[in-house]
Coordinates of C-alpha atoms in Angstrom, one line a residue:
M1 CA 16.2 30.7 -1.8
S2 CA 16.7 26.9 -1.3
Q3 CA 14.1 24.6 0.2
I4 CA 16.4 24.0 3.2
S5 CA 16.7 27.7 3.8
Q6 CA 12.9 28.2 3.4
L7 CA 12.3 25.4 5.9
Q8 CA 14.7 26.9 8.4
N9 CA 13.4 30.5 8.0
M10 CA 9.7 29.7 8.1
D11 CA 8.4 31.1 11.4
A12 CA 7.1 28.7 14.0
G13 CA 3.5 29.8 13.8
T14 CA 3.4 29.2 10.0
R15 CA 4.9 25.8 10.4
R16 CA 2.4 24.8 13.0
R17 CA -0.5 26.0 10.9
E18 CA 0.7 24.1 7.9
A19 CA 1.4 21.0 10.0
R20 CA -2.2 21.1 11.4
T21 CA -3.6 21.4 7.9
V22 CA -1.5 18.5 6.6
I23 CA -2.4 16.3 9.6
A24 CA -6.1 17.0 9.2
S25 CA -5.8 16.2 5.5
S26 CA -3.9 13.0 6.2
Y27 CA -6.5 12.0 8.8
L28 CA -9.5 12.7 6.4
G29 CA -7.8 10.9 3.5
S30 CA -6.9 7.9 5.6
T31 CA -10.5 7.8 6.9
I32 CA -11.9 7.7 3.4
E33 CA -9.4 5.1 2.2
Y34 CA -10.0 2.8 5.2
Y35 CA -13.8 3.3 5.0
D36 CA -13.5 1.6 1.6
F37 CA -10.9 -1.0 2.6
L38 CA -12.5 -2.1 5.9
L39 CA -16.1 -1.9 4.5
Y40 CA -15.0 -5.0 2.6
A41 CA -14.0 -6.7 5.9
T42 CA -17.5 -6.2 7.2
A43 CA -19.1 -7.4 4.0
A44 CA -16.8 -10.4 4.0
A45 CA -18.0 -11.3 7.5
V46 CA -21.8 -10.9 7.0
V47 CA -22.6 -10.7 3.3
F48 CA -20.2 -12.4 0.8
P49 CA -20.5 -16.0 2.1
K50 CA -24.3 -15.8 1.3
V51 CA -24.1 -13.8 -1.9
F52 CA -21.0 -15.1 -3.7
F53 CA -20.4 -18.5 -2.0
T54 CA -23.8 -20.0 -1.8
G55 CA -24.4 -23.7 -1.5
M56 CA -21.5 -24.2 1.0
D57 CA -21.4 -25.1 4.7
D58 CA -21.6 -21.8 6.6
W59 CA -18.0 -21.8 7.9
V60 CA -16.7 -23.0 4.6
G61 CA -18.3 -20.0 2.9
V62 CA -16.8 -17.8 5.6
V63 CA -13.3 -19.1 4.9
A64 CA -13.9 -18.7 1.1
A65 CA -15.0 -15.1 1.6
Y66 CA -12.0 -14.3 3.8
G67 CA -9.9 -15.7 0.9
T68 CA -11.1 -12.8 -1.3
F69 CA -10.5 -10.5 1.6
A70 CA -6.8 -11.7 1.8
A71 CA -6.3 -10.6 -1.9
G72 CA -6.3 -7.0 -0.8
Y73 CA -3.5 -7.6 1.7
V74 CA -1.4 -9.6 -0.9
A75 CA -1.6 -6.5 -3.1
R76 CA -0.7 -3.9 -0.5
P77 CA 3.1 -4.5 -0.6
L78 CA 2.9 -4.1 -4.4
G79 CA 1.1 -0.8 -3.9
G80 CA 3.8 0.2 -1.4
I81 CA 6.5 -0.5 -4.0
I82 CA 4.8 1.3 -6.9
F83 CA 3.6 4.4 -5.0
G84 CA 6.7 4.4 -2.8
H85 CA 9.0 4.5 -5.8
F86 CA 7.3 7.5 -7.4
G87 CA 6.7 9.1 -4.1
D88 CA 10.4 9.1 -3.3
K89 CA 11.2 10.3 -6.8
L90 CA 8.5 12.8 -7.5
G91 CA 6.9 13.7 -4.2
R92 CA 4.3 12.6 -1.7
K93 CA 1.3 14.7 -2.7
G94 CA 0.8 13.4 -6.3
M95 CA 0.8 9.8 -5.2
L96 CA -1.8 10.5 -2.5
I97 CA -4.1 11.9 -5.2
V98 CA -3.7 8.9 -7.5
S99 CA -4.1 6.3 -4.6
M100 CA -7.4 7.9 -3.6
L101 CA -8.7 7.9 -7.1
V102 CA -7.9 4.2 -7.6
M103 CA -9.5 3.3 -4.2
G104 CA -12.7 5.2 -4.9
I105 CA -13.3 3.7 -8.3
A106 CA -12.5 0.1 -7.2
S107 CA -14.8 0.4 -4.2
T108 CA -17.6 1.9 -6.2
L109 CA -17.4 -1.0 -8.7
I110 CA -17.5 -3.6 -5.9
G111 CA -21.1 -2.4 -5.3
L112 CA -21.9 -3.3 -8.9
V113 CA -20.5 -6.9 -9.0
P114 CA -23.3 -9.4 -9.9
D115 CA -23.9 -12.1 -7.4
A116 CA -23.5 -15.9 -7.9
S117 CA -27.1 -16.3 -9.1
V118 CA -26.3 -14.0 -12.1
A119 CA -22.6 -14.4 -12.8
G120 CA -21.8 -17.8 -11.1
P121 CA -18.2 -18.0 -10.1
W122 CA -17.2 -14.9 -12.2
G123 CA -18.8 -12.7 -9.5
A124 CA -16.2 -13.9 -7.0
V125 CA -13.4 -13.4 -9.6
L126 CA -14.4 -9.8 -10.2
L127 CA -14.6 -9.3 -6.5
V128 CA -11.0 -10.5 -6.1
I129 CA -9.7 -8.3 -9.0
L130 CA -11.3 -5.2 -7.5
R131 CA -10.0 -6.2 -4.0
V132 CA -6.5 -6.3 -5.5
F133 CA -6.9 -2.7 -6.8
Q134 CA -8.1 -1.7 -3.3
G135 CA -5.0 -3.3 -1.8
I136 CA -2.7 -1.5 -4.3
A137 CA -4.4 1.8 -3.5
V138 CA -4.3 1.5 0.3
G139 CA -0.7 0.2 0.0
G140 CA 0.3 3.5 -1.5
E141 CA -2.0 5.7 0.6
W142 CA -0.7 4.9 4.0
G143 CA 3.0 5.7 3.3
G144 CA 2.2 9.0 1.7
A145 CA -0.2 10.1 4.4
A146 CA 2.0 9.1 7.2
L147 CA 5.1 10.8 5.8
M148 CA 3.2 14.0 5.0
A149 CA 2.1 14.2 8.6
L150 CA 5.5 13.1 10.0
E151 CA 7.6 15.3 7.8
H152 CA 5.5 18.5 8.4
S153 CA 5.6 18.0 12.2
E154 CA 8.1 19.3 14.8
S155 CA 10.7 17.1 16.5
G156 CA 9.2 15.6 19.7
K157 CA 5.7 15.5 18.2
R158 CA 6.2 13.1 15.4
G159 CA 4.4 10.1 17.0
F160 CA 1.4 12.3 17.8
A161 CA 1.3 13.7 14.3
A162 CA 1.6 10.3 12.5
S163 CA -0.9 8.7 14.8
F164 CA -3.7 10.6 13.1
V165 CA -3.1 8.6 9.9
N166 CA -3.6 5.4 11.9
A167 CA -6.6 7.0 13.6
G168 CA -8.2 7.1 10.2
A169 CA -8.5 3.3 10.3
P170 CA -10.9 3.1 13.2
T171 CA -12.7 6.2 12.0
G172 CA -13.2 4.6 8.6
A173 CA -14.3 1.4 10.3
V174 CA -16.9 3.4 12.3
L175 CA -18.2 5.1 9.2
G176 CA -18.3 1.9 7.2
T177 CA -19.9 -0.2 9.9
L178 CA -22.5 2.4 10.7
V179 CA -23.5 2.6 7.0
M180 CA -23.5 -1.2 6.6
G181 CA -25.3 -1.6 9.9
A182 CA -28.1 0.8 8.8
F183 CA -28.7 -1.1 5.6
S184 CA -28.6 -4.4 7.5
A185 CA -31.8 -3.4 9.2
L186 CA -33.6 -4.1 5.9
P187 CA -35.4 -7.5 5.6
N188 CA -32.7 -10.1 5.0
A189 CA -33.6 -10.8 1.4
Q190 CA -33.5 -7.1 0.5
F191 CA -30.2 -6.6 2.4
L192 CA -28.5 -9.5 0.5
A193 CA -30.1 -8.5 -2.8
W194 CA -29.1 -4.8 -2.9
G195 CA -28.8 -3.2 0.5
W196 CA -25.2 -4.2 1.1
R197 CA -24.2 -2.5 -2.2
V198 CA -25.2 1.0 -1.3
P199 CA -22.3 1.6 1.2
F200 CA -19.9 0.7 -1.6
L201 CA -21.6 3.0 -4.1
L202 CA -21.3 5.9 -1.6
S203 CA -17.6 5.6 -2.0
F204 CA -17.9 7.7 -5.1
V205 CA -19.3 10.6 -3.0
L206 CA -16.4 10.3 -0.5
L207 CA -13.9 10.2 -3.4
G208 CA -15.1 13.7 -4.4
V209 CA -14.7 15.1 -0.9
G210 CA -11.3 13.5 -0.5
M211 CA -9.9 14.8 -3.8
F212 CA -11.1 18.3 -3.0
V213 CA -9.1 18.3 0.3
R214 CA -6.0 16.5 -1.1
L215 CA -5.5 19.0 -3.9
K216 CA -5.1 21.8 -1.4
V217 CA -2.2 20.2 0.6
S218 CA 1.4 21.4 0.2
E219 CA 4.3 19.0 -0.6
S220 CA 6.5 17.8 2.3
P221 CA 9.2 20.4 3.0
I222 CA 11.7 17.8 4.3
F223 CA 11.3 15.8 1.1
K224 CA 11.9 18.9 -1.1
A225 CA 14.9 19.9 0.9
A226 CA 16.4 16.4 0.8
L227 CA 15.8 16.1 -2.9
E228 CA 17.5 19.5 -3.5
K229 CA 20.4 18.5 -1.3
E230 CA 20.9 15.2 -3.1
Q231 CA 20.7 16.8 -6.6
A232 CA 23.3 19.3 -5.5
E233 CA 25.6 16.5 -4.3
E234 CA 25.2 14.6 -7.5
A235 CA 25.8 17.6 -9.7
A236 CA 29.0 18.4 -7.8
Q237 CA 30.2 14.8 -8.3
G238 CA 29.2 14.7 -11.9
A239 CA 26.6 12.1 -11.2
A240 CA 23.4 14.0 -12.1
G241 CA 20.6 11.7 -13.3
R242 CA 22.1 8.6 -11.6
R243 CA 20.1 8.7 -8.5
E244 CA 19.7 5.2 -6.9
V245 CA 16.4 3.5 -7.1
P246 CA 14.6 3.9 -3.7
L247 CA 13.7 0.2 -3.5
L248 CA 17.4 -0.7 -3.9
Q249 CA 18.3 1.7 -1.1
V250 CA 15.8 -0.2 1.2
L251 CA 16.9 -3.7 0.1
R252 CA 20.5 -2.8 1.0
R253 CA 19.4 -3.0 4.6
P254 CA 17.1 -6.0 4.6
K255 CA 17.3 -6.4 8.3
T256 CA 15.5 -3.2 8.9
L257 CA 12.7 -4.2 6.5
I258 CA 12.3 -7.7 8.0
F259 CA 12.5 -6.6 11.6
T260 CA 9.9 -3.8 10.9
M261 CA 7.6 -6.2 9.2
L262 CA 7.7 -8.8 12.0
A263 CA 7.4 -6.1 14.7
G264 CA 4.2 -4.8 13.3
A265 CA 2.6 -8.1 12.2
A266 CA 0.7 -9.0 15.4
G267 CA -0.9 -5.6 15.6
F268 CA -2.6 -6.2 12.3
A269 CA -3.6 -9.7 13.2
L270 CA -5.4 -8.5 16.3
Q271 CA -7.0 -5.6 14.5
V272 CA -8.4 -7.7 11.7
V273 CA -9.6 -10.5 14.0
L274 CA -11.7 -7.9 15.8
A275 CA -13.1 -6.5 12.5
T276 CA -13.9 -9.9 10.9
F277 CA -13.8 -13.2 12.9
S278 CA -15.0 -11.6 16.1
V279 CA -18.1 -10.2 14.4
T280 CA -18.9 -13.5 12.7
Y281 CA -18.2 -15.4 16.0
A282 CA -20.6 -13.2 18.0
V283 CA -23.4 -13.5 15.4
S284 CA -22.9 -17.3 15.3
K285 CA -23.5 -17.4 19.0
G286 CA -27.0 -15.9 18.5
A287 CA -26.3 -12.2 18.8
D288 CA -28.3 -9.9 16.5
R289 CA -26.2 -9.0 13.4
Q290 CA -27.1 -5.3 13.4
G291 CA -26.5 -5.0 17.1
V292 CA -23.0 -6.6 16.8
L293 CA -22.1 -4.2 13.9
Y294 CA -23.3 -1.2 15.9
A295 CA -21.4 -2.4 19.0
F296 CA -18.2 -2.7 16.9
A297 CA -18.8 0.8 15.4
A298 CA -19.3 2.3 18.9
A299 CA -16.2 0.6 20.2
S300 CA -14.2 1.8 17.2
F301 CA -15.3 5.3 17.8
V302 CA -14.1 5.1 21.4
S303 CA -10.7 3.7 20.2
I304 CA -10.0 6.7 18.0
I305 CA -8.8 8.9 20.8
F306 CA -6.7 6.1 22.2
V307 CA -4.8 5.7 18.9
V308 CA -3.8 9.4 19.2
M309 CA -3.0 9.0 22.9
G310 CA -0.8 6.1 22.1
G311 CA 1.1 8.2 19.5
R312 CA 1.5 11.0 22.0
L313 CA 2.6 8.7 24.8
S314 CA 5.3 7.3 22.5
D315 CA 6.7 10.8 22.0
K316 CA 7.4 10.8 25.8
L317 CA 8.3 7.1 26.6
G318 CA 9.5 5.9 23.2
R319 CA 7.8 3.8 20.5
R320 CA 9.0 0.4 21.7
P321 CA 7.8 0.5 25.4
V322 CA 4.3 1.6 24.4
M323 CA 3.9 -1.0 21.6
I324 CA 5.2 -3.8 23.8
G325 CA 2.9 -2.8 26.6
G326 CA -0.1 -3.0 24.3
L327 CA 0.8 -6.5 23.0
V328 CA 1.3 -7.9 26.6
L329 CA -2.1 -6.5 27.6
F330 CA -3.8 -8.0 24.6
I331 CA -2.3 -11.4 25.2
A332 CA -3.8 -11.3 28.7
Y333 CA -7.2 -10.1 27.4
L334 CA -7.7 -12.7 24.6
V335 CA -9.5 -15.3 26.8
P336 CA -12.0 -12.9 28.5
M337 CA -12.6 -11.2 25.1
F338 CA -14.0 -14.4 23.5
Q339 CA -16.0 -15.1 26.6
L340 CA -17.7 -11.7 26.3
L341 CA -18.2 -12.1 22.6
S342 CA -20.1 -15.4 23.1
S343 CA -22.4 -13.9 25.7
N344 CA -25.3 -13.1 23.3
N345 CA -25.5 -9.8 25.1
I346 CA -25.0 -6.7 23.0
G347 CA -23.8 -4.7 26.0
L348 CA -21.1 -7.3 26.9
I349 CA -20.1 -7.6 23.2
F350 CA -19.6 -3.9 23.1
V351 CA -17.3 -4.1 26.2
A352 CA -15.4 -6.9 24.4
F353 CA -14.8 -4.8 21.3
A354 CA -14.2 -1.6 23.3
V355 CA -11.5 -3.0 25.6
G356 CA -9.9 -4.9 22.8
L357 CA -9.6 -1.9 20.6
M358 CA -8.4 0.4 23.3
I359 CA -5.6 -2.0 24.2
H360 CA -4.8 -2.4 20.5
S361 CA -4.7 1.4 20.1
T362 CA -1.7 1.7 22.4
L363 CA 0.2 -0.5 19.8
F364 CA -1.4 1.0 16.7
G365 CA -0.9 4.7 17.7
P366 CA 3.0 4.7 17.7
L367 CA 3.2 2.3 14.7
A368 CA 3.2 4.8 11.9
A369 CA 6.1 6.8 13.4
F370 CA 7.9 3.6 14.5
V371 CA 8.0 2.3 10.9
S372 CA 8.6 5.5 9.1
E373 CA 11.5 6.7 11.3
Q374 CA 13.5 3.6 10.3
F375 CA 14.3 4.9 6.8
G376 CA 16.1 7.9 5.2
T377 CA 14.2 10.6 3.4
T378 CA 14.9 9.6 -0.2
S379 CA 13.7 6.1 0.4
R380 CA 11.3 6.6 3.3
Y381 CA 8.1 6.4 1.2
T382 CA 9.3 3.1 -0.3
G383 CA 10.8 1.7 2.9
A384 CA 7.9 2.7 5.3
S385 CA 5.2 1.5 2.8
L386 CA 6.9 -1.8 2.1
G387 CA 7.6 -2.5 5.8
Y388 CA 4.2 -1.6 6.9
Q389 CA 2.4 -3.4 4.1
L390 CA 4.4 -6.6 4.5
A391 CA 3.4 -6.5 8.1
T392 CA -0.3 -6.2 7.1
L393 CA 0.1 -9.1 4.7
L394 CA 1.8 -11.3 7.3
G395 CA -0.4 -10.2 10.2
A396 CA -3.8 -9.5 8.6
G397 CA -4.0 -10.8 5.1
F398 CA -4.4 -14.5 5.9
T399 CA -5.3 -14.3 9.6
P400 CA -9.1 -14.2 9.2
G401 CA -9.1 -17.3 7.0
I402 CA -6.5 -19.1 9.2
V403 CA -8.4 -18.3 12.3
A404 CA -11.8 -19.4 10.8
Q405 CA -10.2 -22.6 9.6
I406 CA -8.5 -23.3 13.0
F407 CA -11.8 -22.6 14.7
K408 CA -13.7 -24.9 12.4
D409 CA -11.2 -27.7 12.7
S410 CA -11.1 -27.5 16.5
G411 CA -14.8 -28.2 16.8
Q412 CA -15.5 -24.4 17.2
N413 CA -13.2 -24.0 20.2
T414 CA -11.6 -20.6 20.7
S415 CA -8.6 -21.9 22.7
S416 CA -6.7 -22.7 19.5
V417 CA -7.5 -19.2 18.2
V418 CA -6.2 -17.7 21.4
W419 CA -2.9 -19.6 21.2
Y420 CA -2.4 -18.6 17.5
L421 CA -2.9 -14.9 18.3
A422 CA -0.7 -15.1 21.5
V423 CA 2.2 -16.7 19.6
M424 CA 2.0 -14.0 16.9
S425 CA 2.1 -11.4 19.6
V426 CA 5.1 -12.8 21.3
V427 CA 7.0 -12.9 17.9
S428 CA 6.2 -9.2 17.4
I429 CA 7.4 -8.4 20.9
V430 CA 10.7 -10.1 20.2
F431 CA 11.3 -8.1 17.0
I432 CA 10.3 -4.8 18.6
L433 CA 13.0 -5.5 21.2
L434 CA 15.5 -6.3 18.4
T435 CA 14.6 -3.1 16.5
R436 CA 16.3 0.2 17.4
E437 CA 14.3 2.9 19.2
P438 CA 13.6 5.5 16.5
K439 CA 12.0 8.3 18.5
N440 CA 15.1 10.6 18.3
N441 CA 16.3 9.7 14.8
D442 CA 17.3 12.5 12.5
L443 CA 14.3 12.7 10.1
E444 CA 16.1 15.1 7.7
A445 CA 18.9 12.6 7.0
V446 CA 18.8 11.9 3.2
R447 CA 19.8 8.3 3.6
S448 CA 19.1 6.0 6.6

């Protein structure tokens, strides 16, 4: 029996159970990947300036540390292309296993990089190389996890299903921040000497858990059906073995890729500013470092449910209205957010993070479905990965460094930071409006 027939004849209960298993696996895998990837963000904010960039002015060290952070975002589109190509050719599942293996090994090795007192500038060089591998891994992870959830789900529930992949980001942030926060309770000398390394070394344990779960997940039925259909068409036309390269399929419609990238960019800028610059800013105003990290972790935990709610709401109202609403609210919130962060009061700092992340979640929840639904099945892994990762590069890769530099050059005035983030948000709103609403797109179309 063909994959298409199997997909059609599978009873509703079996499909729902399989979908729940895949969604849970995608959520867990995404959590582990983002634990590793965003743990670096926390370390870049509170550790790396003092360990790898010693002897510099405080904010110069911060800018340098954020430069190594950006390397991961530069590499993410490359990961999207590599894993997307093979994911569209061979299947989603195998690429998810490889991406997790690369991430786990790279993150573990970060915990072993010698500091500036031992290796001089070579420590920072090794840090950048390993960060690039992290970026390649997460660039391949997101597309596969999102498509597995999306392509196993029923029509009308795709935004909800795919949102669990993006919910893995705040969950990973919570896990990483809690672990780093626990070790930051050590005396400062011990924390900077070895304490910060332990959370990275724990990545190897999480890798084992993630691999065990990933190996049990079934391949996407929509991908298998589309692949079978395309092969049958090629055989009938005498064109077997001449299947078009997925990247070329995507690049034939550059407008879709560019619009998707710009539509998602601001969401990543706001996300990464909360995870990096905002933490550094609150600590620089006198707040306790561990308290700030725990406040961010608690706020990230609260935001998880709002990511899923945002995805669910987009199934009812459409992806575009929910995403635009989130951006408009965040623009209005920027000024009071920085006022709360500068209060030197952990309770108010928690409120700043919590409200910011809840607003951001209404944008972030629908984003996985919004991006993935723009592309046809046989190029969806490549198109969704590349569009999403280019958005992260544009929105998040250089934003911490740019924002820190703007802040430093303005005499440590946040008004220039607010303007920068507001303009980015307006640009994304414009391109969301210019992009077609994908909620009701035919997900089983072989080509977009």
